[in-house]
Amino acid sequence: MKKYQDLAILLLRLATAANFLSPVASRLGFWGEQGSGWDAFVVYTGEVNSFAPPAIVPLLAIVATTLETILALMLLVGWMTRWAALGAAGLTFIFALAMTYSFGIKSPLDYAVFVDCTSAFLLATMPAYRWSVDQLLDRP
Protein backbone atom coordinates (compact mmCIF):
# COMPACT_ATOMS: atom_id res chain seq x y z
CA MET A 1 0.00 0.00 0.00
CA LYS A 2 2.90 2.37 0.70
CA LYS A 3 3.61 2.21 -3.03
CA TYR A 4 0.54 4.35 -3.78
CA GLN A 5 0.52 6.57 -0.70
CA ASP A 6 2.29 9.58 -2.26
CA LEU A 7 -0.10 9.56 -5.21
CA ALA A 8 -3.11 9.15 -2.91
CA ILE A 9 -1.97 12.12 -0.81
CA LEU A 10 -1.51 14.27 -3.90
CA LEU A 11 -4.95 13.34 -5.23
CA LEU A 12 -6.56 13.98 -1.85
CA ARG A 13 -4.86 17.38 -1.71
CA LEU A 14 -6.06 18.29 -5.20
CA ALA A 15 -9.59 16.97 -4.63
CA THR A 16 -9.94 18.91 -1.39
CA ALA A 17 -8.74 22.06 -3.14
CA ALA A 18 -11.22 21.48 -5.97
CA ASN A 19 -14.04 21.00 -3.45
CA PHE A 20 -13.38 24.54 -2.26
CA LEU A 21 -12.54 26.20 -5.59
CA SER A 22 -15.56 24.97 -7.55
CA PRO A 23 -18.20 26.58 -5.28
CA VAL A 24 -16.12 29.76 -5.12
CA ALA A 25 -15.97 29.81 -8.92
CA SER A 26 -19.73 29.27 -9.02
CA ARG A 27 -20.57 32.17 -6.74
CA LEU A 28 -18.10 34.48 -8.50
CA GLY A 29 -19.56 33.73 -11.92
CA PHE A 30 -16.71 31.67 -13.40
CA TRP A 31 -19.06 28.76 -14.19
CA GLY A 32 -21.25 31.00 -16.35
CA GLU A 33 -24.93 30.12 -16.44
CA GLN A 34 -24.27 26.97 -14.41
CA GLY A 35 -23.02 29.07 -11.50
CA SER A 36 -25.11 30.30 -8.61
CA GLY A 37 -23.85 33.88 -8.51
CA TRP A 38 -22.93 36.03 -5.55
CA ASP A 39 -26.43 37.21 -4.62
CA ALA A 40 -27.78 33.66 -4.47
CA PHE A 41 -24.80 32.64 -2.34
CA VAL A 42 -25.44 35.43 0.16
CA VAL A 43 -29.08 34.29 0.42
CA TYR A 44 -27.90 30.68 0.91
CA THR A 45 -25.39 31.83 3.53
CA GLY A 46 -28.28 33.40 5.44
CA GLU A 47 -30.25 30.17 5.20
CA VAL A 48 -27.33 28.01 6.37
CA ASN A 49 -26.63 30.45 9.22
CA SER A 50 -30.28 30.89 10.17
CA PHE A 51 -29.18 31.63 13.73
CA ALA A 52 -27.03 34.63 12.66
CA PRO A 53 -28.31 38.20 12.62
CA PRO A 54 -29.17 39.15 9.01
CA ALA A 55 -26.82 42.15 9.17
CA ILE A 56 -23.73 39.92 9.39
CA VAL A 57 -24.73 37.44 6.66
CA PRO A 58 -22.86 39.32 3.87
CA LEU A 59 -19.75 39.34 6.07
CA LEU A 60 -20.08 35.59 6.66
CA ALA A 61 -20.32 35.07 2.90
CA ILE A 62 -17.15 37.10 2.34
CA VAL A 63 -15.25 35.34 5.13
CA ALA A 64 -16.30 31.89 3.92
CA THR A 65 -15.31 32.69 0.33
CA THR A 66 -11.98 34.17 1.39
CA LEU A 67 -11.10 31.20 3.60
CA GLU A 68 -12.18 28.68 0.96
CA THR A 69 -10.02 30.43 -1.64
CA ILE A 70 -6.92 30.75 0.55
CA LEU A 71 -7.12 27.18 1.86
CA ALA A 72 -7.73 25.79 -1.63
CA LEU A 73 -4.73 27.61 -3.09
CA MET A 74 -2.51 26.47 -0.23
CA LEU A 75 -3.60 22.87 -0.79
CA LEU A 76 -3.26 23.15 -4.55
CA VAL A 77 0.43 24.07 -4.36
CA GLY A 78 1.11 22.17 -1.16
CA TRP A 79 2.24 25.09 0.97
CA MET A 80 1.82 24.67 4.74
CA THR A 81 -0.26 21.67 3.77
CA ARG A 82 -0.85 20.33 7.28
CA TRP A 83 -2.19 23.69 8.47
CA ALA A 84 -4.25 24.20 5.33
CA ALA A 85 -5.76 20.73 5.72
CA LEU A 86 -6.58 21.39 9.39
CA GLY A 87 -8.14 24.71 8.39
CA ALA A 88 -10.18 22.97 5.69
CA ALA A 89 -11.32 20.32 8.18
CA GLY A 90 -12.33 22.98 10.69
CA LEU A 91 -14.14 25.11 8.12
CA THR A 92 -16.10 22.19 6.71
CA PHE A 93 -16.95 21.02 10.24
CA ILE A 94 -18.39 24.47 10.96
CA PHE A 95 -20.34 24.27 7.69
CA ALA A 96 -21.65 20.84 8.68
CA LEU A 97 -22.76 22.07 12.10
CA ALA A 98 -24.49 25.14 10.65
CA MET A 99 -26.20 23.08 7.95
CA THR A 100 -27.34 20.51 10.50
CA TYR A 101 -28.75 23.21 12.77
CA SER A 102 -30.53 25.03 9.96
CA PHE A 103 -31.67 22.18 7.71
CA GLY A 104 -31.28 18.95 9.68
CA ILE A 105 -28.74 16.17 9.28
CA LYS A 106 -29.81 15.19 5.74
CA SER A 107 -28.39 18.32 4.10
CA PRO A 108 -24.73 17.95 5.15
CA LEU A 109 -24.96 14.24 4.40
CA ASP A 110 -26.36 14.89 0.90
CA TYR A 111 -23.58 17.41 0.18
CA ALA A 112 -20.91 15.09 1.68
CA VAL A 113 -19.72 17.85 4.02
CA PHE A 114 -18.72 15.28 6.66
CA VAL A 115 -16.68 13.44 4.01
CA ASP A 116 -14.94 16.69 3.06
CA CYS A 117 -14.24 17.38 6.72
CA THR A 118 -12.82 13.96 7.50
CA SER A 119 -10.82 13.70 4.28
CA ALA A 120 -9.19 17.07 5.02
CA PHE A 121 -8.46 15.89 8.56
CA LEU A 122 -6.95 12.68 7.19
CA LEU A 123 -4.77 14.74 4.85
CA ALA A 124 -3.50 16.70 7.87
CA THR A 125 -2.25 13.45 9.45
CA MET A 126 0.01 12.43 6.56
CA PRO A 127 3.73 12.19 7.30
CA ALA A 128 4.92 14.05 4.18
CA TYR A 129 3.59 15.85 1.10
CA ARG A 130 5.45 14.84 -2.01
CA TRP A 131 5.18 17.05 -5.10
CA SER A 132 4.51 20.17 -3.03
CA VAL A 133 6.06 23.45 -2.01
CA ASP A 134 6.44 21.88 1.44
CA GLN A 135 8.70 19.22 -0.05
CA LEU A 136 10.78 21.89 -1.80
CA LEU A 137 11.11 23.73 1.51
CA ASP A 138 11.68 20.38 3.29
CA ARG A 139 8.73 20.86 5.66
CA PRO A 140 6.92 17.86 7.17
XYZ file of N, CA and C in Angstrom:
420
model
N 0.819 -1.200 0.000
C 0.000 0.000 0.000
C 0.864 1.267 0.000
N 2.004 1.211 0.647
C 2.899 2.373 0.699
C 3.257 2.845 -0.711
N 3.253 1.906 -1.643
C 3.610 2.207 -3.029
C 2.738 3.327 -3.610
N 1.481 3.383 -3.220
C 0.542 4.351 -3.783
C 0.257 5.535 -2.857
N 0.868 5.551 -1.692
C 0.524 6.573 -0.702
C 0.819 7.994 -1.189
N 1.961 8.221 -1.792
C 2.286 9.575 -2.256
C 1.278 10.069 -3.291
N 0.894 9.189 -4.208
C -0.098 9.563 -5.210
C -1.461 9.812 -4.559
N -1.833 8.976 -3.615
C -3.115 9.152 -2.909
C -3.148 10.481 -2.157
N -2.042 10.845 -1.534
C -1.969 12.120 -0.807
C -2.098 13.289 -1.774
N -1.403 13.214 -2.896
C -1.506 14.272 -3.903
C -2.945 14.408 -4.396
N -3.576 13.298 -4.732
C -4.948 13.341 -5.233
C -5.920 13.855 -4.178
N -5.709 13.476 -2.933
C -6.560 13.975 -1.847
C -6.385 15.479 -1.685
N -5.148 15.941 -1.780
C -4.861 17.377 -1.705
C -5.568 18.136 -2.833
N -5.456 17.632 -4.045
C -6.061 18.288 -5.200
C -7.591 18.227 -5.153
N -8.135 17.099 -4.729
C -9.594 16.965 -4.634
C -10.163 17.889 -3.568
N -9.472 18.012 -2.458
C -9.937 18.910 -1.395
C -9.889 20.357 -1.877
N -8.830 20.712 -2.578
C -8.735 22.063 -3.141
C -9.865 22.305 -4.133
N -10.143 21.334 -4.983
C -11.221 21.477 -5.973
C -12.581 21.614 -5.303
N -12.767 20.900 -4.187
C -14.040 20.997 -3.451
C -14.277 22.395 -2.892
N -13.233 23.153 -2.701
C -13.379 24.541 -2.261
C -13.444 25.493 -3.455
N -12.619 25.257 -4.463
C -12.540 26.196 -5.588
C -13.784 26.184 -6.479
N -14.391 25.032 -6.669
C -15.559 24.973 -7.546
C -16.727 25.818 -7.034
N -17.111 25.712 -5.752
C -18.199 26.581 -5.284
C -17.822 28.060 -5.305
N -16.562 28.362 -5.036
C -16.117 29.758 -5.118
C -16.265 30.252 -6.554
N -15.829 29.442 -7.506
C -15.966 29.809 -8.921
C -17.433 30.001 -9.289
N -18.295 29.173 -8.743
C -19.727 29.271 -9.017
C -20.298 30.593 -8.532
N -19.986 30.938 -7.303
C -20.571 32.169 -6.744
C -19.951 33.427 -7.328
N -18.740 33.314 -7.881
C -18.097 34.480 -8.496
C -18.349 34.569 -9.994
N -19.157 33.656 -10.518
C -19.563 33.734 -11.919
C -18.657 33.053 -12.918
N -17.635 32.313 -12.469
C -16.713 31.669 -13.404
C -17.314 30.439 -14.079
N -18.407 29.909 -13.568
C -19.064 28.761 -14.190
C -20.153 29.203 -15.157
N -20.258 30.498 -15.393
C -21.246 31.002 -16.347
C -22.668 30.759 -15.860
N -23.520 30.329 -16.767
C -24.928 30.116 -16.439
C -25.131 28.981 -15.437
N -24.167 28.081 -15.346
C -24.274 26.974 -14.406
C -23.974 27.405 -12.975
N -23.384 28.573 -12.814
C -23.023 29.073 -11.499
C -24.211 29.645 -10.746
N -24.026 29.786 -9.451
C -25.110 30.297 -8.607
C -25.117 31.824 -8.550
N -23.947 32.432 -8.621
C -23.853 33.882 -8.507
C -23.727 34.326 -7.061
N -23.199 35.520 -6.889
C -22.930 36.035 -5.547
C -24.210 36.272 -4.744
N -25.197 36.894 -5.352
C -26.431 37.212 -4.622
C -27.111 35.954 -4.098
N -27.176 34.926 -4.920
C -27.784 33.660 -4.473
C -26.966 33.045 -3.342
N -25.634 33.193 -3.412
C -24.795 32.644 -2.342
C -25.025 33.374 -1.027
N -25.180 34.681 -1.075
C -25.445 35.434 0.158
C -26.783 34.992 0.766
N -27.780 34.786 -0.069
C -29.077 34.290 0.420
C -28.891 32.918 1.055
N -28.156 32.030 0.378
C -27.903 30.685 0.908
C -27.116 30.755 2.221
N -26.154 31.660 2.298
C -25.395 31.834 3.535
C -26.329 32.187 4.683
N -27.297 33.053 4.427
C -28.284 33.401 5.444
C -29.134 32.217 5.851
N -29.456 31.357 4.901
C -30.249 30.165 5.203
C -29.451 29.165 6.028
N -28.195 28.946 5.628
C -27.332 28.012 6.368
C -27.093 28.527 7.789
N -26.893 29.823 7.916
C -26.631 30.445 9.216
C -27.902 31.115 9.730
N -28.968 30.359 9.783
C -30.277 30.893 10.170
C -30.281 31.498 11.569
N -29.305 31.133 12.365
C -29.179 31.630 13.734
C -28.457 32.978 13.799
N -27.829 33.394 12.691
C -27.030 34.626 12.663
C -27.914 35.834 12.371
N -27.578 36.976 12.954
C -28.314 38.196 12.625
C -28.160 38.513 11.131
N -29.230 38.878 10.455
C -29.165 39.151 9.010
C -28.104 40.181 8.615
N -27.796 41.105 9.498
C -26.824 42.155 9.167
C -25.414 41.597 8.941
N -25.090 40.447 9.543
C -23.730 39.920 9.386
C -23.625 38.857 8.296
N -24.741 38.484 7.689
C -24.728 37.438 6.659
C -23.791 37.788 5.492
N -23.819 39.011 4.951
C -22.863 39.317 3.870
C -21.402 39.162 4.313
N -21.103 39.519 5.550
C -19.747 39.340 6.067
C -19.393 37.858 6.150
N -20.324 37.041 6.613
C -20.084 35.591 6.664
C -19.811 35.031 5.270
N -20.529 35.521 4.277
C -20.319 35.072 2.897
C -18.920 35.449 2.411
N -18.486 36.645 2.738
C -17.147 37.102 2.335
C -16.072 36.301 3.050
N -16.238 36.097 4.344
C -15.248 35.341 5.131
C -15.160 33.904 4.627
N -16.307 33.266 4.404
C -16.298 31.888 3.920
C -15.597 31.795 2.562
N -15.915 32.705 1.667
C -15.314 32.693 0.332
C -13.812 32.940 0.404
N -13.412 33.866 1.231
C -11.983 34.166 1.390
C -11.229 32.973 1.946
N -11.766 32.362 3.006
C -11.103 31.197 3.603
C -11.058 30.025 2.628
N -12.154 29.773 1.937
C -12.176 28.680 0.962
C -11.126 28.901 -0.127
N -10.993 30.120 -0.586
C -10.024 30.429 -1.644
C -8.593 30.258 -1.145
N -8.285 30.830 -0.005
C -6.924 30.748 0.547
C -6.543 29.301 0.839
N -7.418 28.575 1.528
C -7.116 27.180 1.864
C -6.959 26.331 0.601
N -7.820 26.550 -0.376
C -7.729 25.787 -1.625
C -6.405 26.042 -2.337
N -5.994 27.291 -2.419
C -4.734 27.610 -3.093
C -3.538 27.025 -2.346
N -3.586 27.078 -1.024
C -2.512 26.470 -0.226
C -2.427 24.968 -0.477
N -3.576 24.308 -0.535
C -3.601 22.870 -0.794
C -3.171 22.557 -2.220
N -3.583 23.366 -3.145
C -3.256 23.150 -4.553
C -1.743 23.110 -4.777
N -1.033 24.039 -4.171
C 0.426 24.074 -4.361
C 1.176 23.304 -3.282
N 0.464 22.919 -2.228
C 1.109 22.172 -1.157
C 1.979 23.027 -0.258
N 1.507 24.189 0.079
C 2.237 25.089 0.966
C 1.569 25.090 2.338
N 2.351 24.793 3.374
C 1.821 24.673 4.743
C 0.609 23.723 4.719
N 0.825 22.605 4.064
C -0.263 21.669 3.774
C -0.968 21.188 5.024
N -0.230 20.828 6.046
C -0.846 20.331 7.279
C -1.798 21.372 7.857
N -1.345 22.621 7.928
C -2.186 23.695 8.475
C -3.378 23.995 7.571
N -3.150 23.969 6.277
C -4.251 24.200 5.334
C -5.292 23.087 5.451
N -4.832 21.859 5.586
C -5.763 20.734 5.724
C -6.541 20.825 7.038
N -5.865 21.199 8.110
C -6.577 21.385 9.390
C -7.588 22.524 9.284
N -7.205 23.604 8.608
C -8.142 24.708 8.392
C -9.343 24.271 7.569
N -9.090 23.477 6.532
C -10.178 22.974 5.689
C -11.097 22.052 6.492
N -10.513 21.212 7.332
C -11.324 20.324 8.176
C -12.182 21.141 9.136
N -11.578 22.138 9.753
C -12.329 22.978 10.688
C -13.436 23.757 10.006
N -13.139 24.321 8.850
C -14.136 25.109 8.125
C -15.307 24.231 7.681
N -15.013 23.058 7.139
C -16.100 22.185 6.710
C -16.879 21.627 7.900
N -16.228 21.459 9.036
C -16.951 21.019 10.241
C -17.934 22.108 10.690
N -17.489 23.349 10.630
C -18.386 24.468 10.959
C -19.561 24.516 9.978
N -19.264 24.324 8.688
C -20.336 24.272 7.688
C -21.324 23.163 8.034
N -20.792 21.989 8.372
C -21.653 20.842 8.679
C -22.540 21.131 9.887
N -21.964 21.736 10.913
C -22.761 22.071 12.102
C -23.854 23.083 11.770
N -23.501 24.112 11.019
C -24.486 25.139 10.649
C -25.580 24.545 9.775
N -25.204 23.720 8.823
C -26.199 23.085 7.952
C -27.114 22.163 8.751
N -26.542 21.417 9.678
C -27.342 20.514 10.504
C -28.326 21.300 11.356
N -27.863 22.380 11.942
C -28.747 23.207 12.768
C -29.883 23.796 11.938
N -29.555 24.312 10.771
C -30.531 25.030 9.959
C -31.436 24.135 9.124
N -30.908 23.010 8.634
C -31.673 22.178 7.710
C -31.919 20.756 8.202
N -31.221 20.345 9.242
C -31.279 18.952 9.675
C -30.090 18.181 9.127
N -29.927 16.961 9.592
C -28.741 16.167 9.275
C -28.670 15.741 7.807
N -29.797 15.656 7.129
C -29.806 15.189 5.741
C -29.000 16.098 4.815
N -29.067 17.378 5.003
C -28.391 18.320 4.101
C -26.870 18.139 4.079
N -26.188 18.154 5.233
C -24.732 17.954 5.151
C -24.357 16.553 4.687
N -25.239 15.578 4.922
C -24.959 14.236 4.400
C -25.108 14.213 2.882
N -26.151 14.850 2.352
C -26.363 14.894 0.905
C -25.225 15.607 0.182
N -24.672 16.648 0.796
C -23.577 17.409 0.184
C -22.198 16.871 0.572
N -22.161 15.762 1.279
C -20.912 15.092 1.677
C -19.977 16.016 2.458
N -20.537 16.909 3.252
C -19.718 17.846 4.016
C -18.901 17.107 5.078
N -19.472 16.055 5.671
C -18.717 15.283 6.656
C -17.565 14.529 5.995
N -17.755 14.093 4.763
C -16.679 13.439 4.012
C -15.574 14.446 3.721
N -15.940 15.642 3.291
C -14.940 16.691 3.059
C -14.153 16.987 4.331
N -14.872 17.075 5.433
C -14.236 17.379 6.719
C -13.247 16.278 7.115
N -13.690 15.049 7.065
C -12.820 13.957 7.503
C -11.683 13.690 6.523
N -11.914 13.897 5.235
C -10.818 13.701 4.284
C -9.748 14.783 4.466
N -10.166 16.001 4.750
C -9.188 17.068 5.024
C -8.419 16.763 6.310
N -9.124 16.257 7.307
C -8.456 15.894 8.562
C -7.464 14.757 8.335
N -7.861 13.766 7.531
C -6.949 12.675 7.191
C -5.714 13.215 6.482
N -5.900 14.142 5.558
C -4.769 14.745 4.853
C -3.803 15.412 5.835
N -4.345 16.029 6.868
C -3.495 16.698 7.867
C -2.629 15.718 8.645
N -2.999 14.443 8.665
C -2.246 13.453 9.446
C -1.131 12.775 8.652
N -0.994 13.098 7.396
C 0.009 12.431 6.559
C 1.431 12.833 6.968
N 2.364 11.911 6.845
C 3.726 12.191 7.299
C 4.509 13.154 6.408
N 4.184 13.187 5.120
C 4.916 14.051 4.183
C 4.019 14.353 2.986
N 4.379 15.409 2.258
C 3.588 15.849 1.105
C 4.498 15.967 -0.106
N 4.611 14.859 -0.823
C 5.451 14.837 -2.012
C 4.825 15.690 -3.101
N 5.635 16.209 -3.988
C 5.184 17.054 -5.096
C 4.465 18.296 -4.572
N 5.109 18.995 -3.665
C 4.515 20.174 -3.033
C 5.594 21.210 -2.742
N 5.139 22.416 -2.463
C 6.058 23.455 -2.006
C 6.687 23.025 -0.679
N 5.904 22.371 0.164
C 6.444 21.881 1.443
C 7.649 20.975 1.219
N 7.575 20.104 0.235
C 8.701 19.219 -0.054
C 9.901 20.030 -0.508
N 9.669 21.042 -1.343
C 10.782 21.888 -1.803
C 11.425 22.628 -0.640
N 10.600 23.017 0.329
C 11.112 23.725 1.509
C 11.522 22.762 2.616
N 11.338 21.452 2.339
C 11.679 20.385 3.286
C 10.906 20.517 4.596
N 9.612 20.776 4.495
C 8.727 20.855 5.661
C 7.942 19.577 5.785
N 7.761 19.065 7.009
C 6.919 17.864 7.165
C 5.450 18.195 6.999
